[in-house]
């Protein structure tokens, strides 16, 4: 009984923390689905009732008289026209008005009468056509339309709620991204103190921005007013929580610690906040960070999609699809290097559907690392492949990062970027295979086809149900909502698809569990076992709860990092650092070389979405004015960013890899390797591949005269 109560309390606490984020994510899915649903309802209404747009609201009865006295009206108008005008209304330079033809006036009255009769007939016909069926249908259609309209106005509020709730969750769990985890008492003290200072700056900035807006003498809408108070309340709570964490250190923290090493445990968002806040406050711009946070709200739909993609990644993590795909290759006993190539290439597609390389590493990185280790891969190679597993897919459809680029830059379209992205993907895949094979250890031998193929065929058959479920889900959206899986619909179709897959898997597990219990005939524990099965790892409820709980921490870490990256971008923009770079270059080669260096540095210190916003505002125009083709420039930008995410000192993808594989594996990997390459392969392999790719993508088109 005690254990059951403890489990129930834990479940309730997890849902209490995850429920707000869960509701926001479901709201966003329903909002996006409502737009497609409304379009189909309008189409259906028009097909069933011709001219349905006239039936969407009750018609207004015409005010004109259908049986008016034309002769009486004509007599009255003639009399009014013949009456002398007041002298004050005459102007000496006005010409005397021409007399009105009685016949023309009569015909005008007759025509007006005909129009009036037509209006009354249309009104009567429309009233007759508004049957109970029409009223019921339009009630549904208008409700969907109203929900969509409400959602469009509520998106900023929803994003603010998501940022604050998930930010608090990440802070409470100490889940924010840092260069190294907190281990010692000193680490916890320094990291908590920095977050206390950062949250204080955020509170002061958003409060100052509210004062500026409300005292500006303009009308503030209720939506924007609520947004300001949400920021103030949210960051006040975050500040209090950080004060508590500064005072109370976890009991399992190691005593002592180095103050200098503890600097590496400071979350990156806190460092960015302190830097940008210090700059804005020292320049008398108290509301600086608050302003840039609200600029983030202008792209609320895109950043809400980031939250959905993180949730998608956590749902994928809890399906058996990745294991099922690995089962295809296990019978062949591929050498570790060859398996690493296969994994990185295959991972490109789900990366494109999870929005960014970091999200994919969080979702599937642990599984990739374990499978490579099981195949005999050295730890350094497994870490390198895991960190790079999402780097190739960011240029493929329907990656959210490319959608954001196209939304912010009218010079390019998603079709252009995705078209060239296929070529970049093939280039990086070939380069990764070449470098991995050149640095292999041992011989390249695989299992005989006669031995491996029967097991592979069984594994392929197990993928058939997944293919059918995915096809049915996509068919449902295509047939009933006219929505097809692309970069615009993926955020709201993929979660539904994964929920269908999870329900299928869990129903199968529950069926197997019931059959097993019947076979065992353990009558005295039947009810207890069934309750354990329902509340265990295989239940739908627990799967959703754990996926959402994990999602909240990751969303908080990512969105806080993105928001402060936008603020850092504001510092760079307002400090006029980019003024040090010429507005254009006579040499396109020199321009490309300098821009490549700048883009890699930006990728090293900023998250992808914040970096795209900064580059769009400051650097893109320099490239265009220097003669660099916009599509070429953004392809270079994407590759440079991925190189930056794999490059020290920050190496964001490596930080995320460390989170999913554990500190112990990373520590053991640092002790392996008989030469410099193999001791640092987790960094050198990705840097070599992406470095060569960047040089080719940047300067190859210039050499052949593409620009």
XYZ file of C-alpha atoms in Angstrom:
707
model
C 0.000 0.000 0.000
C 2.810 2.397 0.917
C 4.577 1.710 -2.367
C 1.354 2.255 -4.280
C 0.789 5.613 -2.558
C 4.378 6.624 -3.244
C 3.935 5.726 -6.919
C 0.664 7.662 -7.076
C 2.261 10.713 -5.437
C 5.165 10.588 -7.854
C 2.809 10.263 -10.800
C 0.753 13.209 -9.582
C 3.832 15.359 -9.059
C 5.183 14.550 -12.530
C 1.865 15.438 -14.144
C 1.646 18.604 -12.052
C 4.982 19.727 -13.498
C 4.374 18.456 -17.022
C 0.661 19.196 -17.470
C 0.991 22.917 -18.384
C 3.530 22.141 -21.100
C 1.452 19.146 -22.232
C -1.647 21.330 -22.573
C 0.271 23.994 -24.513
C 1.670 21.404 -26.919
C -1.756 19.819 -27.427
C -3.209 23.302 -27.927
C -0.666 24.047 -30.667
C -1.424 20.749 -32.403
C -5.169 21.421 -32.245
C -4.644 24.977 -33.457
C -2.688 23.896 -36.504
C -5.126 21.088 -37.176
C -8.054 23.494 -36.868
C -6.833 25.561 -39.812
C -6.821 22.524 -42.100
C -10.106 21.325 -40.615
C -11.794 24.677 -41.189
C -10.691 24.788 -44.810
C -12.168 21.331 -45.363
C -15.390 22.270 -43.576
C -15.822 25.283 -45.845
C -15.194 23.081 -48.871
C -17.672 20.486 -47.619
C -20.287 23.128 -46.887
C -19.951 24.557 -50.379
C -20.264 21.099 -51.930
C -23.393 20.207 -49.946
C -25.087 23.637 -49.989
C -24.359 25.739 -53.042
C -23.413 29.230 -51.929
C -22.735 28.127 -48.351
C -20.860 31.348 -47.601
C -24.277 33.097 -47.651
C -25.613 30.652 -45.067
C -22.765 31.098 -42.528
C -24.755 33.837 -40.779
C -28.434 34.744 -40.518
C -29.350 37.250 -43.260
C -30.541 40.750 -42.403
C -34.031 41.562 -43.638
C -33.980 44.393 -46.238
C -35.304 47.717 -44.941
C -36.794 48.854 -48.287
C -40.543 48.540 -48.995
C -41.338 45.889 -51.550
C -44.695 47.529 -52.552
C -43.677 51.181 -52.537
C -45.847 53.900 -54.161
C -43.716 54.878 -57.172
C -46.077 57.689 -58.268
C -46.126 59.170 -54.779
C -42.332 58.990 -54.513
C -41.977 60.590 -57.961
C -44.312 63.475 -57.043
C -42.395 64.100 -53.820
C -38.999 64.108 -55.554
C -40.222 66.492 -58.270
C -41.551 68.843 -55.624
C -38.278 68.774 -53.691
C -36.310 69.449 -56.852
C -38.551 72.411 -57.795
C -38.348 74.045 -54.331
C -36.070 77.140 -54.243
C -32.821 76.699 -52.361
C -31.679 78.984 -49.572
C -29.540 81.864 -50.725
C -26.826 80.839 -48.280
C -26.436 77.521 -50.105
C -25.789 79.220 -53.453
C -22.374 80.109 -54.660
C -21.973 82.983 -57.139
C -19.823 80.779 -59.326
C -22.137 77.745 -59.261
C -24.015 76.979 -62.389
C -27.772 76.701 -62.214
C -28.680 72.982 -61.833
C -30.231 71.335 -64.843
C -33.873 70.228 -64.513
C -34.419 66.490 -63.838
C -36.155 64.456 -66.520
C -39.352 62.955 -65.003
C -39.083 59.827 -67.165
C -35.508 59.162 -66.062
C -36.468 59.680 -62.437
C -39.419 57.296 -62.751
C -37.210 54.626 -64.356
C -34.727 55.019 -61.497
C -37.477 54.446 -58.959
C -38.700 51.404 -60.924
C -35.168 49.961 -60.995
C -34.783 50.546 -57.251
C -38.082 48.732 -56.718
C -36.826 45.757 -58.754
C -33.619 45.660 -56.710
C -35.661 45.784 -53.525
C -37.831 42.886 -54.675
C -34.645 40.918 -55.521
C -33.246 41.585 -52.033
C -36.449 40.376 -50.409
C -36.508 37.277 -52.608
C -32.853 36.514 -51.769
C -33.572 37.055 -48.098
C -36.594 34.725 -48.188
C -34.697 32.057 -50.138
C -31.730 32.263 -47.759
C -33.994 31.961 -44.717
C -35.683 28.932 -46.279
C -32.281 27.324 -47.002
C -31.076 27.672 -43.408
C -32.430 24.322 -42.292
C -31.658 22.633 -38.953
C -28.925 20.677 -40.735
C -27.319 23.900 -41.944
C -27.542 25.416 -38.473
C -25.879 22.367 -36.917
C -23.123 22.272 -39.535
C -22.361 25.974 -39.406
C -22.264 25.863 -35.604
C -19.412 23.377 -35.871
C -17.715 25.274 -38.699
C -17.915 28.634 -36.928
C -16.690 27.092 -33.668
C -13.623 25.738 -35.459
C -13.086 29.131 -37.106
C -13.404 30.931 -33.758
C -10.945 28.537 -32.138
C -8.435 29.147 -34.906
C -8.876 32.901 -34.564
C -8.477 32.693 -30.796
C -5.384 30.560 -31.193
C -3.708 33.058 -33.484
C -4.114 35.770 -30.853
C -3.064 33.456 -28.004
C 0.151 32.131 -29.589
C 2.396 34.704 -27.901
C 0.856 33.946 -24.512
C 1.259 30.209 -25.095
C 4.924 30.605 -26.011
C 5.590 32.754 -22.933
C 3.887 30.152 -20.732
C 5.939 27.378 -22.371
C 9.224 29.268 -21.902
C 8.507 30.096 -18.254
C 7.060 26.739 -17.152
C 9.745 24.724 -18.902
C 12.447 27.159 -17.789
C 11.368 26.666 -14.178
C 11.363 22.896 -14.684
C 14.869 22.924 -16.168
C 16.068 25.116 -13.299
C 14.416 22.931 -10.653
C 16.040 19.816 -12.125
C 19.317 21.627 -12.789
C 18.943 20.585 -16.412
C 20.196 23.743 -18.136
C 23.003 23.268 -20.656
C 26.516 23.934 -19.319
C 30.050 23.026 -20.354
C 30.248 20.507 -17.515
C 27.724 19.190 -14.979
C 27.530 20.291 -11.368
C 29.273 17.783 -9.103
C 30.851 19.542 -6.124
C 29.417 21.953 -3.576
C 31.401 24.722 -5.233
C 29.868 23.850 -8.607
C 26.356 24.112 -7.200
C 27.099 27.360 -5.376
C 28.664 29.079 -8.372
C 26.077 27.831 -10.874
C 23.160 28.744 -8.599
C 24.604 32.166 -7.852
C 25.056 32.898 -11.575
C 21.468 31.832 -12.273
C 20.277 34.004 -9.387
C 22.048 37.006 -10.923
C 20.733 36.122 -14.401
C 17.129 35.719 -13.239
C 17.407 38.997 -11.327
C 18.568 40.750 -14.486
C 15.701 39.179 -16.448
C 13.146 40.292 -13.870
C 14.549 43.830 -13.778
C 14.618 44.023 -17.591
C 11.064 42.798 -18.242
C 9.748 45.052 -15.449
C 11.568 48.044 -16.970
C 10.161 47.191 -20.394
C 6.641 47.054 -18.960
C 7.104 50.495 -17.416
C 8.361 51.885 -20.731
C 5.411 50.466 -22.667
C 2.706 51.478 -20.193
C 4.087 55.010 -19.817
C 4.523 55.609 -23.537
C 1.074 57.176 -23.910
C -0.236 54.541 -26.320
C -3.039 52.053 -25.805
C -1.702 48.631 -24.760
C -3.874 45.718 -25.832
C -5.018 43.226 -23.229
C -2.947 40.520 -24.934
C 0.300 42.506 -24.738
C -0.506 43.674 -21.207
C -0.999 40.086 -20.067
C 2.253 39.115 -21.775
C 4.197 41.747 -19.812
C 2.755 40.622 -16.486
C 3.445 36.973 -17.365
C 7.127 37.770 -17.908
C 7.319 39.672 -14.623
C 5.582 36.975 -12.576
C 7.465 34.124 -14.257
C 10.938 35.574 -13.792
C 10.098 36.553 -10.215
C 9.337 32.886 -9.455
C 12.497 31.798 -11.281
C 14.515 34.301 -9.238
C 13.102 32.972 -5.957
C 13.762 29.389 -7.018
C 17.381 30.236 -7.900
C 17.809 31.903 -4.481
C 16.545 28.722 -2.829
C 18.935 26.578 -4.859
C 21.823 28.847 -3.928
C 21.039 28.339 -0.244
C 20.185 24.626 -0.378
C 22.826 22.399 -1.980
C 21.904 18.772 -2.827
C 23.039 16.278 -0.202
C 24.796 14.106 -2.790
C 27.090 16.964 -3.894
C 30.773 16.211 -3.427
C 32.412 18.388 -0.776
C 34.851 21.102 -1.785
C 35.567 21.896 -5.398
C 37.538 24.398 -7.459
C 36.176 27.890 -8.016
C 37.786 28.091 -11.469
C 36.455 24.714 -12.597
C 33.043 25.680 -11.244
C 32.840 28.408 -13.897
C 32.337 25.657 -16.461
C 29.225 24.495 -14.610
C 27.467 27.833 -15.147
C 24.575 27.310 -17.600
C 25.179 28.916 -20.970
C 21.937 30.883 -20.839
C 23.013 32.481 -17.544
C 26.361 33.509 -19.030
C 24.605 35.027 -22.047
C 22.114 36.816 -19.788
C 24.817 38.315 -17.563
C 26.837 39.483 -20.594
C 23.892 41.031 -22.430
C 22.319 42.411 -19.261
C 25.560 44.080 -18.211
C 25.894 45.664 -21.634
C 22.336 46.987 -21.758
C 22.279 48.260 -18.173
C 25.692 49.949 -18.475
C 24.387 51.757 -21.563
C 21.226 52.907 -19.800
C 19.041 50.529 -21.798
C 17.416 48.772 -18.854
C 14.684 47.109 -20.915
C 17.071 45.648 -23.496
C 16.652 41.934 -22.795
C 12.899 42.356 -22.308
C 12.623 43.961 -25.734
C 14.461 41.111 -27.434
C 12.423 38.499 -25.569
C 9.297 40.143 -26.957
C 10.837 40.129 -30.427
C 11.074 36.382 -29.999
C 7.297 36.400 -29.506
C 6.850 37.765 -33.038
C 8.000 34.347 -34.269
C 5.842 32.524 -31.743
C 4.598 29.901 -34.193
C 8.122 28.857 -35.145
C 9.343 28.643 -31.558
C 6.220 26.732 -30.517
C 7.132 24.293 -33.266
C 10.524 23.902 -31.581
C 8.666 22.669 -28.505
C 6.650 20.270 -30.636
C 9.780 18.912 -32.293
C 11.373 18.269 -28.887
C 8.222 16.391 -27.860
C 8.364 14.467 -31.127
C 11.924 13.480 -30.316
C 10.973 12.259 -26.844
C 8.065 10.251 -28.282
C 10.338 8.681 -30.910
C 12.724 7.764 -28.113
C 9.958 5.713 -26.457
C 8.918 3.801 -29.549
C 10.573 0.603 -30.690
C 11.026 1.851 -34.253
C 14.697 2.756 -33.807
C 15.410 -0.678 -32.339
C 13.507 -2.267 -35.196
C 15.664 -0.407 -37.739
C 18.859 -1.467 -35.958
C 17.634 -5.070 -36.033
C 17.948 -4.971 -39.819
C 21.701 -4.451 -39.629
C 22.602 -6.527 -36.564
C 22.699 -9.898 -38.398
C 25.392 -8.596 -40.754
C 27.889 -7.913 -37.937
C 29.067 -4.754 -39.630
C 32.446 -3.354 -38.563
C 32.041 -0.438 -36.150
C 33.161 2.165 -38.704
C 30.773 0.881 -41.356
C 27.903 0.751 -38.867
C 28.724 4.311 -37.804
C 28.418 5.438 -41.432
C 25.088 3.646 -41.834
C 23.749 5.131 -38.605
C 24.788 8.708 -39.387
C 23.338 8.545 -42.913
C 20.050 6.966 -41.820
C 19.759 9.431 -38.922
C 19.613 12.330 -41.386
C 15.941 11.712 -42.205
C 14.564 11.705 -38.637
C 16.814 14.682 -37.887
C 15.038 16.635 -40.618
C 11.725 15.774 -38.965
C 12.843 16.679 -35.438
C 13.900 20.181 -36.422
C 17.567 20.393 -35.424
C 20.585 18.198 -34.806
C 20.574 18.864 -31.062
C 16.975 17.683 -30.674
C 17.774 14.432 -32.479
C 20.843 13.818 -30.309
C 18.681 14.234 -27.202
C 16.062 11.834 -28.549
C 18.037 8.988 -30.121
C 21.647 9.673 -29.127
C 21.677 7.203 -26.237
C 20.374 4.383 -28.427
C 22.887 5.130 -31.193
C 25.774 5.144 -28.732
C 24.717 1.839 -27.144
C 24.240 0.117 -30.498
C 27.658 1.219 -31.727
C 29.262 0.049 -28.503
C 27.450 -3.274 -28.820
C 28.945 -3.639 -32.299
C 32.415 -3.181 -30.821
C 32.948 0.498 -31.625
C 35.542 2.305 -29.532
C 34.044 4.889 -27.219
C 35.605 7.821 -29.052
C 34.111 6.686 -32.372
C 30.712 6.059 -30.776
C 30.732 9.545 -29.212
C 31.764 11.112 -32.521
C 28.996 9.355 -34.445
C 26.419 10.196 -31.772
C 27.334 13.895 -31.737
C 27.272 13.999 -35.531
C 24.178 11.834 -35.975
C 21.989 14.881 -36.476
C 24.379 17.091 -38.418
C 23.577 15.852 -41.918
C 19.801 16.126 -41.790
C 19.443 19.853 -41.112
C 19.563 20.579 -44.854
C 16.831 18.074 -45.744
C 13.079 18.602 -45.984
C 11.213 19.452 -43.768
C 13.784 20.793 -41.264
C 12.359 23.658 -39.193
C 15.644 25.570 -39.289
C 15.391 25.941 -43.074
C 11.759 27.038 -42.752
C 12.833 29.798 -40.343
C 15.548 30.934 -42.787
C 13.016 31.183 -45.613
C 10.547 33.005 -43.337
C 13.120 35.638 -42.359
C 14.732 36.051 -45.790
C 12.566 36.740 -48.838
C 15.564 36.186 -51.134
C 15.298 32.393 -50.712
C 12.535 29.791 -50.662
C 12.312 26.448 -48.914
C 12.256 24.641 -52.276
C 15.559 26.230 -53.283
C 17.237 25.500 -49.965
C 15.987 21.931 -49.715
C 16.933 21.306 -53.356
C 20.554 22.267 -52.712
C 20.385 20.594 -49.323
C 20.215 17.160 -50.949
C 23.568 17.813 -52.634
C 25.117 18.995 -49.362
C 23.795 15.897 -47.583
C 25.317 13.573 -50.182
C 28.642 15.420 -49.928
C 28.837 15.142 -46.139
C 27.764 11.483 -46.230
C 30.544 10.600 -48.666
C 33.104 12.560 -46.649
C 32.077 10.875 -43.390
C 32.337 7.446 -44.996
C 35.759 8.265 -46.436
C 37.229 9.591 -43.183
C 35.720 6.752 -41.125
C 37.159 4.137 -43.466
C 40.579 5.799 -43.563
C 40.777 5.784 -39.760
C 39.335 2.300 -39.242
C 40.863 -0.251 -36.936
C 40.818 -3.875 -37.961
C 39.532 -5.449 -41.136
C 36.302 -4.775 -43.005
C 34.410 -8.054 -42.866
C 30.673 -8.709 -42.713
C 28.550 -11.772 -42.088
C 27.757 -14.045 -45.018
C 24.549 -13.183 -46.814
C 23.256 -16.738 -46.428
C 23.491 -16.370 -42.657
C 22.450 -12.733 -42.259
C 19.646 -12.432 -44.789
C 17.052 -14.682 -43.070
C 17.342 -12.635 -39.852
C 17.242 -9.385 -41.809
C 14.117 -10.532 -43.598
C 12.431 -11.200 -40.243
C 13.447 -7.747 -39.052
C 12.023 -6.171 -42.210
C 8.694 -7.950 -41.692
C 8.493 -6.483 -38.201
C 8.682 -3.015 -39.746
C 5.614 -3.677 -41.921
C 3.064 -2.783 -39.171
C 4.847 0.511 -38.605
C 4.724 1.237 -42.320
C 0.999 0.480 -42.413
C 0.254 2.685 -39.378
C 2.270 5.564 -40.797
C 0.611 5.183 -44.209
C -2.871 5.116 -42.673
C -2.177 8.220 -40.583
C -0.831 10.128 -43.574
C -3.773 8.941 -45.686
C -6.222 10.192 -43.048
C -4.694 13.658 -43.090
C -4.491 13.695 -46.891
C -8.068 12.521 -47.487
C -9.975 14.258 -44.712
C -7.864 17.371 -44.094
C -6.033 17.750 -47.427
C -2.812 18.035 -45.382
C 0.342 16.346 -46.610
C 3.539 15.788 -44.642
C 5.863 18.682 -45.417
C 7.830 21.366 -43.598
C 4.624 23.192 -42.667
C 2.448 20.288 -41.505
C 5.115 18.069 -39.910
C 4.905 19.699 -36.435
C 1.244 18.733 -35.982
C 1.115 15.503 -38.010
C 4.160 13.764 -36.534
C 2.984 13.829 -32.879
C -0.310 12.217 -33.882
C 1.536 9.628 -35.959
C 3.817 8.753 -33.046
C 0.874 8.539 -30.646
C -0.739 6.022 -33.010
C 2.501 4.008 -33.044
C 2.807 4.119 -29.248
C -0.804 2.983 -28.773
C -0.160 0.089 -31.169
C 2.984 -0.944 -29.308
C 1.482 -0.625 -25.835
C -1.681 -2.503 -26.793
C 0.484 -5.313 -28.094
C 2.511 -5.371 -24.878
C -0.609 -5.382 -22.702
C -2.005 -8.293 -24.710
C 1.232 -10.231 -24.285
C 1.186 -9.405 -20.577
C -2.344 -10.720 -20.139
C -1.510 -13.917 -22.055
C 1.580 -14.475 -19.941
C -0.377 -14.024 -16.724
C -2.965 -16.557 -17.915
C -0.242 -19.054 -18.706
C 1.386 -18.677 -15.305
C -1.939 -19.134 -13.438
C -0.804 -16.991 -10.541
C -4.307 -16.422 -9.265
C -3.393 -14.822 -5.992
C -1.354 -12.088 -7.720
C -3.380 -11.662 -10.889
C -4.996 -8.376 -9.926
C -1.751 -6.965 -8.510
C 0.213 -7.919 -11.624
C -2.408 -6.379 -13.873
C -2.287 -3.124 -11.927
C 1.500 -3.128 -12.149
C 1.248 -3.658 -15.884
C -1.192 -0.784 -16.248
C 0.970 1.607 -14.249
C 4.335 0.345 -15.430
C 6.628 1.390 -18.220
C 4.332 -0.125 -20.835
C 1.230 1.965 -20.118
C 0.173 4.733 -22.472
C -0.363 7.132 -19.595
C 3.106 6.633 -18.165
C 4.730 6.797 -21.580
C 3.099 10.157 -22.290
C 3.839 11.419 -18.789
C 7.517 10.497 -18.917
C 7.930 11.767 -22.471
C 6.292 15.089 -21.571
C 8.223 15.372 -18.303
C 11.502 14.881 -20.113
C 10.338 17.235 -22.835
C 9.706 20.078 -20.405
C 13.304 20.026 -19.198
C 14.723 19.996 -22.714
C 12.325 22.692 -23.940
C 13.236 24.884 -20.992
C 16.946 24.470 -21.630
C 16.621 25.080 -25.380
C 14.136 27.972 -25.341
C 15.955 29.834 -22.579
C 19.166 29.402 -24.535
C 17.425 30.588 -27.702
C 15.875 33.606 -26.000
C 19.184 34.742 -24.553
C 20.906 34.018 -27.865
C 18.533 36.520 -29.445
C 19.567 38.970 -26.718
C 23.268 38.344 -27.436
C 22.461 38.985 -31.068
C 20.965 42.305 -29.977
C 24.193 43.167 -28.180
C 26.202 42.423 -31.301
C 23.780 44.464 -33.395
C 23.599 47.493 -31.049
C 27.331 47.534 -30.318
C 27.933 47.876 -34.062
C 30.528 45.109 -34.067
C 29.460 44.243 -37.586
C 30.365 47.788 -38.633
C 33.968 46.605 -38.407
C 33.180 44.404 -41.386
C 32.824 46.255 -44.696
C 29.328 46.457 -46.085
C 30.536 44.681 -49.208
C 33.729 43.296 -50.712
C 35.163 43.722 -54.167
C 36.582 40.192 -53.947
C 33.900 37.562 -53.550
C 36.564 35.095 -52.382
C 37.665 37.407 -49.579
C 34.043 38.008 -48.602
C 33.317 34.283 -48.439
C 36.458 33.539 -46.432
C 35.684 36.162 -43.801
C 32.004 35.228 -43.588
C 32.864 31.543 -43.125
C 35.011 32.383 -40.099
C 32.302 34.611 -38.601
C 29.578 32.007 -39.156
C 31.580 29.223 -37.526
C 32.269 31.417 -34.498
C 28.556 32.248 -34.220
C 27.727 28.544 -34.415
C 30.194 27.856 -31.610
C 28.481 30.161 -29.121
C 24.808 30.425 -30.135
C 21.914 28.054 -30.660
C 20.815 27.548 -34.288
C 17.569 29.511 -34.156
C 18.994 32.541 -32.400
C 21.985 32.424 -34.737
C 19.727 32.449 -37.808
C 17.923 35.536 -36.496
C 21.246 37.311 -35.903
C 22.690 36.383 -39.286
C 19.508 37.428 -41.074
C 19.638 40.852 -39.428
C 23.354 41.620 -39.731
C 25.414 39.411 -42.016
C 23.157 38.253 -44.843
C 23.060 41.674 -46.535
C 26.886 41.795 -46.601
C 26.930 38.503 -48.473
C 24.274 39.625 -50.938
C 25.979 42.966 -51.598
C 29.293 41.178 -52.172
C 27.759 39.136 -54.980
C 27.213 35.862 -53.100
C 24.064 34.079 -54.207
C 21.518 33.966 -51.322
C 20.925 30.207 -51.636
C 24.676 29.594 -51.695
C 25.169 31.801 -48.643
C 22.550 30.008 -46.560
C 23.885 26.587 -47.501
C 27.282 27.759 -46.273
C 25.629 29.113 -43.129
C 23.973 25.799 -42.296
C 27.191 23.821 -42.745
C 29.177 26.438 -40.784
C 26.668 26.287 -37.946
C 26.928 22.499 -37.755
C 30.716 22.772 -37.687
C 30.363 25.303 -34.870
C 28.056 23.011 -32.866
C 30.761 20.324 -33.027
C 33.659 22.666 -32.208
C 35.093 23.430 -28.762
C 34.964 25.297 -26.477
C 31.157 24.996 -26.349
C 30.474 22.134 -28.809
C 26.732 22.056 -28.115
C 26.134 18.685 -29.789
C 28.879 17.122 -27.661
C 27.313 18.610 -24.529
C 23.976 17.048 -25.455
C 25.713 13.754 -26.224
C 27.254 13.816 -22.770
C 23.803 14.304 -21.262
C 22.346 11.223 -22.952
C 25.286 8.792 -22.634
C 26.407 9.758 -19.133
C 29.501 11.228 -17.558
C 31.061 7.849 -16.902
C 31.228 6.884 -20.586
C 32.734 10.256 -21.522
C 35.326 9.901 -18.762
C 36.241 6.381 -19.902
C 36.501 7.558 -23.500
C 39.063 10.198 -22.515
C 41.334 7.407 -21.237
C 41.301 5.434 -24.494
C 43.369 5.746 -27.676
C 46.981 4.957 -28.479
C 47.679 8.125 -30.477
C 46.466 11.702 -30.756
C 43.725 10.960 -33.304
C 42.106 8.125 -31.389
C 42.397 9.927 -28.041
C 40.461 12.898 -29.450
C 38.466 11.185 -32.198
C 35.108 12.371 -30.833
C 36.163 15.902 -31.802
C 38.551 15.285 -34.688
C 36.321 13.027 -36.802
C 33.324 15.428 -36.940
C 35.578 18.485 -37.319
C 37.467 16.897 -40.210
C 34.313 15.869 -42.050
C 32.388 19.104 -41.568
C 35.509 21.245 -42.082
C 36.197 19.704 -45.492
C 32.502 19.919 -46.366
C 32.425 23.608 -45.433
C 35.436 24.426 -47.611
C 33.871 22.610 -50.591
C 30.392 24.118 -50.095
C 31.797 27.633 -49.594
C 34.416 27.813 -52.317
C 33.441 25.068 -54.764
C 30.600 27.063 -56.367
C 32.892 30.116 -56.599
C 35.477 28.076 -58.467
C 32.942 26.947 -61.075
C 31.384 30.408 -61.362
C 28.012 29.564 -59.752
C 27.637 33.069 -58.297
